[in-house]
């Protein structure tokens, strides 16, 4: 039986390890990684000029696929990868996988290859929370002149990342407060060993925190709330764009803020790549794109 051909195009280092993890499933080529990037053994490096007549069964794109809808996110590429050219990389009856897929990507494949957003899969979102939380704590340990132990820490929101984050923080001896809007989230935070504060009461608690982790993708820490934080408090924003902090005001007030995006690919690219590959295999099985 013919082994399927995968093409992994663009992305950061986690995409290389996604490609490596897919090797047992078929032949795997990568596009968007110049010769200065060492490839894991078994992968074929493609230049954009080599693609004529070669179409993959499955095209694997990064997370996010594109910021502007025009070019694929490809920080290691010598040549840009235009979104408009993606249909030429994959068979019309094949499948395209990507994370946080831009509408422009779906549009170019309209009527062609199936487009699947692996970031919408619950198993990936849950697993991805682990390297994100660990990476956030790594940043805190590098930026603070104190231990995590004994610090008063605020975590905003109580989604997947926060749930993992508070488990690690409490195990390290931090005094953790969770703020959220939903009372059910506050209840879960409380039984996780945290102090729970409804978002409506956040302001009165702000002066007491040494460290703040934001996971809410809306501007929660605005000027009024930033004023209430101590001047030496560290803010680590884990939220996707537009983020949860008024960064201009934070800079003006001298509040130290780190906007930590795409942490899995930066701090644990092998683990992150393995997680993406595992999710793609799950999708292939469920959708009968491949024989099990």
PDB file of C-alpha atoms in Angstrom:
ATOM      1  CA  UNK A   1       0.000   0.000   0.000  1.00  0.00           C
ATOM      2  CA  UNK A   2       1.329   3.442  -0.946  1.00  0.00           C
ATOM      3  CA  UNK A   3       2.487   5.522   1.969  1.00  0.00           C
ATOM      4  CA  UNK A   4       0.956   9.013   2.039  1.00  0.00           C
ATOM      5  CA  UNK A   5       3.101  12.083   1.462  1.00  0.00           C
ATOM      6  CA  UNK A   6       3.086  14.850   4.069  1.00  0.00           C
ATOM      7  CA  UNK A   7       4.364  18.373   3.440  1.00  0.00           C
ATOM      8  CA  UNK A   8       5.013  20.536   6.507  1.00  0.00           C
ATOM      9  CA  UNK A   9       5.199  24.160   5.373  1.00  0.00           C
ATOM     10  CA  UNK A  10       6.307  27.119   7.474  1.00  0.00           C
ATOM     11  CA  UNK A  11       6.241  27.562  11.210  1.00  0.00           C
ATOM     12  CA  UNK A  12       8.745  27.532  14.052  1.00  0.00           C
ATOM     13  CA  UNK A  13      10.817  24.675  15.463  1.00  0.00           C
ATOM     14  CA  UNK A  14       7.797  22.765  16.715  1.00  0.00           C
ATOM     15  CA  UNK A  15       6.803  22.223  13.071  1.00  0.00           C
ATOM     16  CA  UNK A  16      10.072  20.404  12.449  1.00  0.00           C
ATOM     17  CA  UNK A  17       9.313  18.057  15.309  1.00  0.00           C
ATOM     18  CA  UNK A  18       5.752  17.666  14.075  1.00  0.00           C
ATOM     19  CA  UNK A  19       7.291  16.555  10.794  1.00  0.00           C
ATOM     20  CA  UNK A  20       9.622  14.127  12.558  1.00  0.00           C
ATOM     21  CA  UNK A  21       6.770  12.629  14.562  1.00  0.00           C
ATOM     22  CA  UNK A  22       4.809  12.045  11.336  1.00  0.00           C
ATOM     23  CA  UNK A  23       7.569   9.954   9.724  1.00  0.00           C
ATOM     24  CA  UNK A  24       6.018   6.616  10.784  1.00  0.00           C
ATOM     25  CA  UNK A  25       2.867   7.620   8.884  1.00  0.00           C
ATOM     26  CA  UNK A  26       4.470   8.306   5.498  1.00  0.00           C
ATOM     27  CA  UNK A  27       7.100  10.310   3.636  1.00  0.00           C
ATOM     28  CA  UNK A  28       7.590  13.803   5.051  1.00  0.00           C
ATOM     29  CA  UNK A  29       9.010  16.915   3.379  1.00  0.00           C
ATOM     30  CA  UNK A  30       9.448  20.372   4.875  1.00  0.00           C
ATOM     31  CA  UNK A  31       9.225  23.776   3.226  1.00  0.00           C
ATOM     32  CA  UNK A  32      10.203  27.092   4.763  1.00  0.00           C
ATOM     33  CA  UNK A  33      13.343  26.033   6.620  1.00  0.00           C
ATOM     34  CA  UNK A  34      16.549  27.234   4.987  1.00  0.00           C
ATOM     35  CA  UNK A  35      19.858  25.387   5.036  1.00  0.00           C
ATOM     36  CA  UNK A  36      20.899  27.053   8.298  1.00  0.00           C
ATOM     37  CA  UNK A  37      18.253  24.999  10.111  1.00  0.00           C
ATOM     38  CA  UNK A  38      19.330  21.459  10.957  1.00  0.00           C
ATOM     39  CA  UNK A  39      16.609  18.991  10.015  1.00  0.00           C
ATOM     40  CA  UNK A  40      15.802  15.895  12.062  1.00  0.00           C
ATOM     41  CA  UNK A  41      16.926  12.726  10.295  1.00  0.00           C
ATOM     42  CA  UNK A  42      14.511  11.359   7.713  1.00  0.00           C
ATOM     43  CA  UNK A  43      13.033  14.657   6.524  1.00  0.00           C
ATOM     44  CA  UNK A  44      13.420  16.022   3.008  1.00  0.00           C
ATOM     45  CA  UNK A  45      14.069  19.754   2.667  1.00  0.00           C
ATOM     46  CA  UNK A  46      12.255  21.436  -0.218  1.00  0.00           C
ATOM     47  CA  UNK A  47      12.890  24.793  -1.803  1.00  0.00           C
ATOM     48  CA  UNK A  48       9.880  26.564  -3.290  1.00  0.00           C
ATOM     49  CA  UNK A  49      11.341  26.048  -6.772  1.00  0.00           C
ATOM     50  CA  UNK A  50      11.340  22.268  -6.340  1.00  0.00           C
ATOM     51  CA  UNK A  51       7.605  21.917  -5.925  1.00  0.00           C
ATOM     52  CA  UNK A  52       6.525  21.810  -9.548  1.00  0.00           C
ATOM     53  CA  UNK A  53       4.564  18.615 -10.109  1.00  0.00           C
ATOM     54  CA  UNK A  54       4.857  17.522  -6.472  1.00  0.00           C
ATOM     55  CA  UNK A  55       1.647  17.624  -4.490  1.00  0.00           C
ATOM     56  CA  UNK A  56       1.337  16.153  -1.039  1.00  0.00           C
ATOM     57  CA  UNK A  57      -1.563  14.102   0.242  1.00  0.00           C
ATOM     58  CA  UNK A  58      -1.549  16.153   3.441  1.00  0.00           C
ATOM     59  CA  UNK A  59      -0.341  19.708   3.946  1.00  0.00           C
ATOM     60  CA  UNK A  60       0.557  20.651   7.523  1.00  0.00           C
ATOM     61  CA  UNK A  61       0.634  24.383   8.267  1.00  0.00           C
ATOM     62  CA  UNK A  62       1.767  26.186  11.439  1.00  0.00           C
ATOM     63  CA  UNK A  63      -0.092  27.783  14.316  1.00  0.00           C
ATOM     64  CA  UNK A  64      -1.024  30.464  13.504  1.00  0.00           C
ATOM     65  CA  UNK A  65      -0.998  29.766   9.787  1.00  0.00           C
ATOM     66  CA  UNK A  66      -0.774  33.446   8.872  1.00  0.00           C
ATOM     67  CA  UNK A  67      -1.043  36.789  10.612  1.00  0.00           C
ATOM     68  CA  UNK A  68      -2.083  38.866   7.614  1.00  0.00           C
ATOM     69  CA  UNK A  69      -3.872  36.406   5.323  1.00  0.00           C
ATOM     70  CA  UNK A  70      -1.188  36.947   2.671  1.00  0.00           C
ATOM     71  CA  UNK A  71       1.950  35.090   3.774  1.00  0.00           C
ATOM     72  CA  UNK A  72       2.319  31.888   5.765  1.00  0.00           C
ATOM     73  CA  UNK A  73       4.092  32.352   9.096  1.00  0.00           C
ATOM     74  CA  UNK A  74       7.568  31.085   8.206  1.00  0.00           C
ATOM     75  CA  UNK A  75      10.312  32.723  10.321  1.00  0.00           C
ATOM     76  CA  UNK A  76      13.025  30.320   9.112  1.00  0.00           C
ATOM     77  CA  UNK A  77      12.239  30.614   5.392  1.00  0.00           C
ATOM     78  CA  UNK A  78      14.557  32.221   2.878  1.00  0.00           C
ATOM     79  CA  UNK A  79      11.648  32.712   0.486  1.00  0.00           C
ATOM     80  CA  UNK A  80       8.152  33.723   1.545  1.00  0.00           C
ATOM     81  CA  UNK A  81       5.278  31.261   1.221  1.00  0.00           C
ATOM     82  CA  UNK A  82       2.193  33.039  -0.172  1.00  0.00           C
ATOM     83  CA  UNK A  83      -1.200  31.853   1.005  1.00  0.00           C
ATOM     84  CA  UNK A  84      -2.463  32.102  -2.571  1.00  0.00           C
ATOM     85  CA  UNK A  85       0.021  29.425  -3.640  1.00  0.00           C
ATOM     86  CA  UNK A  86      -0.921  26.833  -1.023  1.00  0.00           C
ATOM     87  CA  UNK A  87      -3.410  24.896  -3.211  1.00  0.00           C
ATOM     88  CA  UNK A  88      -0.512  23.987  -5.492  1.00  0.00           C
ATOM     89  CA  UNK A  89       1.174  22.095  -2.660  1.00  0.00           C
ATOM     90  CA  UNK A  90      -1.544  19.547  -1.903  1.00  0.00           C
ATOM     91  CA  UNK A  91      -3.820  17.263  -3.903  1.00  0.00           C
ATOM     92  CA  UNK A  92      -7.376  18.474  -4.406  1.00  0.00           C
ATOM     93  CA  UNK A  93      -8.705  15.381  -2.628  1.00  0.00           C
ATOM     94  CA  UNK A  94      -6.173  15.705   0.199  1.00  0.00           C
ATOM     95  CA  UNK A  95      -6.314  17.528   3.513  1.00  0.00           C
ATOM     96  CA  UNK A  96      -4.825  20.684   4.986  1.00  0.00           C
ATOM     97  CA  UNK A  97      -4.084  20.973   8.698  1.00  0.00           C
ATOM     98  CA  UNK A  98      -3.296  24.204  10.520  1.00  0.00           C
ATOM     99  CA  UNK A  99      -3.809  26.070  13.758  1.00  0.00           C
ATOM    100  CA  UNK A 100      -5.988  29.175  14.151  1.00  0.00           C
ATOM    101  CA  UNK A 101      -6.678  29.143  10.422  1.00  0.00           C
ATOM    102  CA  UNK A 102      -7.180  32.548   8.814  1.00  0.00           C
ATOM    103  CA  UNK A 103     -10.315  32.971   6.630  1.00  0.00           C
ATOM    104  CA  UNK A 104      -8.051  33.704   3.655  1.00  0.00           C
ATOM    105  CA  UNK A 105      -6.627  30.190   3.904  1.00  0.00           C
ATOM    106  CA  UNK A 106     -10.066  28.606   3.892  1.00  0.00           C
ATOM    107  CA  UNK A 107     -11.007  30.749   0.912  1.00  0.00           C
ATOM    108  CA  UNK A 108      -8.130  29.586  -1.305  1.00  0.00           C
ATOM    109  CA  UNK A 109      -9.098  25.962  -0.641  1.00  0.00           C
ATOM    110  CA  UNK A 110     -12.806  26.488  -1.256  1.00  0.00           C
ATOM    111  CA  UNK A 111     -13.972  23.493  -3.302  1.00  0.00           C
ATOM    112  CA  UNK A 112     -10.594  21.774  -2.990  1.00  0.00           C
ATOM    113  CA  UNK A 113      -8.702  19.999  -0.228  1.00  0.00           C
ATOM    114  CA  UNK A 114     -10.416  19.677   3.147  1.00  0.00           C
ATOM    115  CA  UNK A 115      -9.212  22.238   5.712  1.00  0.00           C
ATOM    116  CA  UNK A 116      -9.002  21.208   9.373  1.00  0.00           C
ATOM    117  CA  UNK A 117      -8.012  23.427  12.317  1.00  0.00           C
ATOM    118  CA  UNK A 118      -6.087  21.216  14.735  1.00  0.00           C
ATOM    119  CA  UNK A 119      -6.070  23.981  17.365  1.00  0.00           C
ATOM    120  CA  UNK A 120      -9.826  23.547  17.764  1.00  0.00           C
ATOM    121  CA  UNK A 121      -9.256  20.013  19.009  1.00  0.00           C
ATOM    122  CA  UNK A 122      -9.764  19.705  22.747  1.00  0.00           C
ATOM    123  CA  UNK A 123      -6.947  17.196  23.218  1.00  0.00           C
ATOM    124  CA  UNK A 124      -4.401  19.599  21.723  1.00  0.00           C
ATOM    125  CA  UNK A 125      -5.695  22.569  23.707  1.00  0.00           C
ATOM    126  CA  UNK A 126      -5.407  20.607  26.944  1.00  0.00           C
ATOM    127  CA  UNK A 127      -1.960  19.177  26.207  1.00  0.00           C
ATOM    128  CA  UNK A 128      -0.693  22.521  24.906  1.00  0.00           C
ATOM    129  CA  UNK A 129      -1.487  24.081  28.279  1.00  0.00           C
ATOM    130  CA  UNK A 130       1.381  22.153  29.887  1.00  0.00           C
ATOM    131  CA  UNK A 131       4.343  23.691  27.984  1.00  0.00           C
ATOM    132  CA  UNK A 132       2.586  27.066  28.116  1.00  0.00           C
ATOM    133  CA  UNK A 133       2.302  26.938  31.906  1.00  0.00           C
ATOM    134  CA  UNK A 134       5.831  25.614  32.363  1.00  0.00           C
ATOM    135  CA  UNK A 135       7.197  28.280  30.025  1.00  0.00           C
ATOM    136  CA  UNK A 136       5.346  31.017  31.897  1.00  0.00           C
ATOM    137  CA  UNK A 137       6.845  29.892  35.191  1.00  0.00           C
ATOM    138  CA  UNK A 138      10.282  29.743  33.570  1.00  0.00           C
ATOM    139  CA  UNK A 139       9.899  33.397  32.571  1.00  0.00           C
ATOM    140  CA  UNK A 140       8.826  34.327  36.095  1.00  0.00           C
ATOM    141  CA  UNK A 141      11.846  32.581  37.602  1.00  0.00           C
ATOM    142  CA  UNK A 142      14.169  34.399  35.190  1.00  0.00           C
ATOM    143  CA  UNK A 143      12.608  37.822  35.771  1.00  0.00           C
ATOM    144  CA  UNK A 144      12.068  37.731  39.536  1.00  0.00           C
ATOM    145  CA  UNK A 145      14.803  38.170  42.126  1.00  0.00           C
ATOM    146  CA  UNK A 146      12.838  35.917  44.471  1.00  0.00           C
ATOM    147  CA  UNK A 147      11.652  32.333  44.564  1.00  0.00           C
ATOM    148  CA  UNK A 148       8.156  31.407  43.448  1.00  0.00           C
ATOM    149  CA  UNK A 149       7.758  29.897  46.914  1.00  0.00           C
ATOM    150  CA  UNK A 150       5.990  32.313  49.217  1.00  0.00           C
ATOM    151  CA  UNK A 151       4.987  34.792  46.506  1.00  0.00           C
ATOM    152  CA  UNK A 152       1.475  36.188  46.213  1.00  0.00           C
ATOM    153  CA  UNK A 153       0.388  35.297  42.695  1.00  0.00           C
ATOM    154  CA  UNK A 154      -2.709  36.337  40.743  1.00  0.00           C
ATOM    155  CA  UNK A 155      -3.984  34.214  37.857  1.00  0.00           C
ATOM    156  CA  UNK A 156      -6.719  35.800  35.746  1.00  0.00           C
ATOM    157  CA  UNK A 157      -9.241  33.466  34.150  1.00  0.00           C
ATOM    158  CA  UNK A 158      -9.575  29.751  34.821  1.00  0.00           C
ATOM    159  CA  UNK A 159      -9.372  28.010  31.486  1.00  0.00           C
ATOM    160  CA  UNK A 160      -7.080  25.175  30.442  1.00  0.00           C
ATOM    161  CA  UNK A 161      -3.805  27.057  30.883  1.00  0.00           C
ATOM    162  CA  UNK A 162      -4.794  28.490  34.252  1.00  0.00           C
ATOM    163  CA  UNK A 163      -5.825  25.087  35.567  1.00  0.00           C
ATOM    164  CA  UNK A 164      -2.375  23.676  34.809  1.00  0.00           C
ATOM    165  CA  UNK A 165      -0.623  26.839  35.966  1.00  0.00           C
ATOM    166  CA  UNK A 166      -2.203  26.932  39.421  1.00  0.00           C
ATOM    167  CA  UNK A 167      -1.381  23.263  40.029  1.00  0.00           C
ATOM    168  CA  UNK A 168       2.305  23.955  39.434  1.00  0.00           C
ATOM    169  CA  UNK A 169       2.332  27.250  41.355  1.00  0.00           C
ATOM    170  CA  UNK A 170       0.647  25.815  44.433  1.00  0.00           C
ATOM    171  CA  UNK A 171       3.005  22.826  44.352  1.00  0.00           C
ATOM    172  CA  UNK A 172       5.906  25.304  44.376  1.00  0.00           C
ATOM    173  CA  UNK A 173       4.551  26.976  47.499  1.00  0.00           C
ATOM    174  CA  UNK A 174       3.054  30.129  45.980  1.00  0.00           C
ATOM    175  CA  UNK A 175      -0.028  31.750  47.474  1.00  0.00           C
ATOM    176  CA  UNK A 176      -2.329  31.731  44.449  1.00  0.00           C
ATOM    177  CA  UNK A 177      -5.447  33.802  43.844  1.00  0.00           C
ATOM    178  CA  UNK A 178      -7.687  33.169  40.836  1.00  0.00           C
ATOM    179  CA  UNK A 179     -10.047  35.805  39.496  1.00  0.00           C
ATOM    180  CA  UNK A 180     -12.816  34.967  37.017  1.00  0.00           C
ATOM    181  CA  UNK A 181     -16.346  35.967  36.049  1.00  0.00           C
ATOM    182  CA  UNK A 182     -18.040  32.588  36.315  1.00  0.00           C
ATOM    183  CA  UNK A 183     -18.835  31.330  39.778  1.00  0.00           C
ATOM    184  CA  UNK A 184     -18.319  27.746  38.644  1.00  0.00           C
ATOM    185  CA  UNK A 185     -14.724  28.631  37.724  1.00  0.00           C
ATOM    186  CA  UNK A 186     -14.220  30.219  41.120  1.00  0.00           C
ATOM    187  CA  UNK A 187     -15.544  27.079  42.792  1.00  0.00           C
ATOM    188  CA  UNK A 188     -13.083  24.905  40.857  1.00  0.00           C
ATOM    189  CA  UNK A 189     -10.271  27.316  41.722  1.00  0.00           C
ATOM    190  CA  UNK A 190     -11.136  27.101  45.398  1.00  0.00           C
ATOM    191  CA  UNK A 191     -11.085  23.312  45.497  1.00  0.00           C
ATOM    192  CA  UNK A 192      -7.764  23.474  43.637  1.00  0.00           C
ATOM    193  CA  UNK A 193      -6.293  25.162  46.703  1.00  0.00           C
ATOM    194  CA  UNK A 194      -6.509  28.762  45.504  1.00  0.00           C
ATOM    195  CA  UNK A 195      -8.161  31.854  46.878  1.00  0.00           C
ATOM    196  CA  UNK A 196     -11.052  32.746  44.572  1.00  0.00           C
ATOM    197  CA  UNK A 197     -11.982  36.378  43.863  1.00  0.00           C
ATOM    198  CA  UNK A 198     -14.799  37.422  41.559  1.00  0.00           C
ATOM    199  CA  UNK A 199     -13.723  39.814  38.825  1.00  0.00           C
ATOM    200  CA  UNK A 200     -15.958  42.521  40.315  1.00  0.00           C
ATOM    201  CA  UNK A 201     -13.750  42.547  43.431  1.00  0.00           C
ATOM    202  CA  UNK A 202     -10.406  42.384  41.657  1.00  0.00           C
ATOM    203  CA  UNK A 203      -9.395  46.017  42.227  1.00  0.00           C
ATOM    204  CA  UNK A 204      -9.393  45.785  46.002  1.00  0.00           C
ATOM    205  CA  UNK A 205      -6.952  42.867  45.958  1.00  0.00           C
ATOM    206  CA  UNK A 206      -4.474  44.158  43.347  1.00  0.00           C
ATOM    207  CA  UNK A 207      -1.989  45.903  45.691  1.00  0.00           C
ATOM    208  CA  UNK A 208      -1.126  42.587  47.315  1.00  0.00           C
ATOM    209  CA  UNK A 209       0.358  40.682  44.362  1.00  0.00           C
ATOM    210  CA  UNK A 210       3.999  40.077  43.535  1.00  0.00           C
ATOM    211  CA  UNK A 211       3.289  38.295  40.258  1.00  0.00           C
ATOM    212  CA  UNK A 212       0.369  38.334  37.819  1.00  0.00           C
ATOM    213  CA  UNK A 213      -0.357  35.809  35.069  1.00  0.00           C
ATOM    214  CA  UNK A 214      -3.068  36.919  32.645  1.00  0.00           C
ATOM    215  CA  UNK A 215      -4.836  34.372  30.439  1.00  0.00           C
ATOM    216  CA  UNK A 216      -7.844  36.493  29.410  1.00  0.00           C
ATOM    217  CA  UNK A 217      -7.679  37.658  25.734  1.00  0.00           C
ATOM    218  CA  UNK A 218      -9.281  41.036  26.455  1.00  0.00           C
ATOM    219  CA  UNK A 219      -7.804  44.107  28.128  1.00  0.00           C
ATOM    220  CA  UNK A 220      -8.397  43.238  31.756  1.00  0.00           C
ATOM    221  CA  UNK A 221      -5.432  45.116  33.201  1.00  0.00           C
ATOM    222  CA  UNK A 222      -6.325  48.615  32.087  1.00  0.00           C
ATOM    223  CA  UNK A 223      -4.920  51.893  33.398  1.00  0.00           C
ATOM    224  CA  UNK A 224      -7.070  51.959  36.530  1.00  0.00           C
ATOM    225  CA  UNK A 225      -6.052  48.440  37.522  1.00  0.00           C
ATOM    226  CA  UNK A 226      -2.401  48.903  36.607  1.00  0.00           C
ATOM    227  CA  UNK A 227      -2.257  51.882  38.963  1.00  0.00           C
ATOM    228  CA  UNK A 228      -3.329  49.627  41.813  1.00  0.00           C
ATOM    229  CA  UNK A 229      -0.586  47.056  41.246  1.00  0.00           C
ATOM    230  CA  UNK A 230       2.682  47.513  43.103  1.00  0.00           C
ATOM    231  CA  UNK A 231       5.423  49.122  41.036  1.00  0.00           C
ATOM    232  CA  UNK A 232       7.654  46.051  41.457  1.00  0.00           C
ATOM    233  CA  UNK A 233       4.987  43.510  40.476  1.00  0.00           C
ATOM    234  CA  UNK A 234       5.747  41.376  37.420  1.00  0.00           C
ATOM    235  CA  UNK A 235       2.990  40.863  34.833  1.00  0.00           C
ATOM    236  CA  UNK A 236       3.189  37.933  32.411  1.00  0.00           C
ATOM    237  CA  UNK A 237       0.519  38.032  29.712  1.00  0.00           C
ATOM    238  CA  UNK A 238      -0.240  34.636  28.176  1.00  0.00           C
ATOM    239  CA  UNK A 239      -3.287  35.780  26.209  1.00  0.00           C
ATOM    240  CA  UNK A 240      -3.390  35.791  22.432  1.00  0.00           C
ATOM    241  CA  UNK A 241      -3.775  39.078  20.579  1.00  0.00           C
ATOM    242  CA  UNK A 242      -4.853  41.704  21.556  1.00  0.00           C
ATOM    243  CA  UNK A 243      -3.628  40.502  24.945  1.00  0.00           C
ATOM    244  CA  UNK A 244      -5.006  41.341  28.353  1.00  0.00           C
ATOM    245  CA  UNK A 245      -2.802  44.287  29.324  1.00  0.00           C
ATOM    246  CA  UNK A 246      -2.767  47.957  28.330  1.00  0.00           C
ATOM    247  CA  UNK A 247       0.893  47.735  27.372  1.00  0.00           C
ATOM    248  CA  UNK A 248       1.367  51.435  26.604  1.00  0.00           C
ATOM    249  CA  UNK A 249       0.086  52.418  30.032  1.00  0.00           C
ATOM    250  CA  UNK A 250       2.091  49.657  31.707  1.00  0.00           C
ATOM    251  CA  UNK A 251       5.244  51.020  30.077  1.00  0.00           C
ATOM    252  CA  UNK A 252       4.421  54.580  31.089  1.00  0.00           C
ATOM    253  CA  UNK A 253       3.795  53.528  34.688  1.00  0.00           C
ATOM    254  CA  UNK A 254       6.969  51.455  34.806  1.00  0.00           C
ATOM    255  CA  UNK A 255       5.151  48.159  35.303  1.00  0.00           C
ATOM    256  CA  UNK A 256       7.285  45.281  34.096  1.00  0.00           C
ATOM    257  CA  UNK A 257       5.276  43.283  31.582  1.00  0.00           C
ATOM    258  CA  UNK A 258       6.187  40.275  29.450  1.00  0.00           C
ATOM    259  CA  UNK A 259       3.849  39.300  26.609  1.00  0.00           C
ATOM    260  CA  UNK A 260       4.640  35.609  26.266  1.00  0.00           C
ATOM    261  CA  UNK A 261       3.141  34.317  23.016  1.00  0.00           C
ATOM    262  CA  UNK A 262       3.665  30.897  21.385  1.00  0.00           C
ATOM    263  CA  UNK A 263       5.467  29.501  24.412  1.00  0.00           C
ATOM    264  CA  UNK A 264       5.172  25.801  23.451  1.00  0.00           C
ATOM    265  CA  UNK A 265       7.207  26.371  20.299  1.00  0.00           C
ATOM    266  CA  UNK A 266       9.836  28.356  22.203  1.00  0.00           C
ATOM    267  CA  UNK A 267      10.332  26.375  25.405  1.00  0.00           C
ATOM    268  CA  UNK A 268       9.363  22.830  24.399  1.00  0.00           C
ATOM    269  CA  UNK A 269       9.320  22.487  20.589  1.00  0.00           C
ATOM    270  CA  UNK A 270       9.788  18.715  20.648  1.00  0.00           C
ATOM    271  CA  UNK A 271       6.870  18.162  23.012  1.00  0.00           C
ATOM    272  CA  UNK A 272       4.728  20.702  21.154  1.00  0.00           C
ATOM    273  CA  UNK A 273       5.502  19.083  17.814  1.00  0.00           C
ATOM    274  CA  UNK A 274       4.692  15.621  19.121  1.00  0.00           C
ATOM    275  CA  UNK A 275       1.348  16.924  20.404  1.00  0.00           C
ATOM    276  CA  UNK A 276       0.425  18.411  17.026  1.00  0.00           C
ATOM    277  CA  UNK A 277       1.406  15.208  15.202  1.00  0.00           C
ATOM    278  CA  UNK A 278      -0.635  13.102  17.623  1.00  0.00           C
ATOM    279  CA  UNK A 279      -3.644  15.343  17.036  1.00  0.00           C
ATOM    280  CA  UNK A 280      -3.261  15.069  13.260  1.00  0.00           C
ATOM    281  CA  UNK A 281      -3.143  11.279  13.528  1.00  0.00           C
ATOM    282  CA  UNK A 282      -6.342  11.361  15.575  1.00  0.00           C
ATOM    283  CA  UNK A 283      -8.038  13.514  12.940  1.00  0.00           C
ATOM    284  CA  UNK A 284      -6.914  11.223  10.130  1.00  0.00           C
ATOM    285  CA  UNK A 285      -8.370   8.210  11.888  1.00  0.00           C
ATOM    286  CA  UNK A 286     -11.663   9.919  12.659  1.00  0.00           C
ATOM    287  CA  UNK A 287     -12.159  11.352   9.192  1.00  0.00           C
ATOM    288  CA  UNK A 288     -10.961   8.254   7.330  1.00  0.00           C
ATOM    289  CA  UNK A 289      -8.317  10.223   5.478  1.00  0.00           C
ATOM    290  CA  UNK A 290      -5.986   7.317   6.194  1.00  0.00           C
ATOM    291  CA  UNK A 291      -6.393   3.615   6.735  1.00  0.00           C
ATOM    292  CA  UNK A 292      -6.070   2.582  10.360  1.00  0.00           C
TER     293      UNK A 292
END
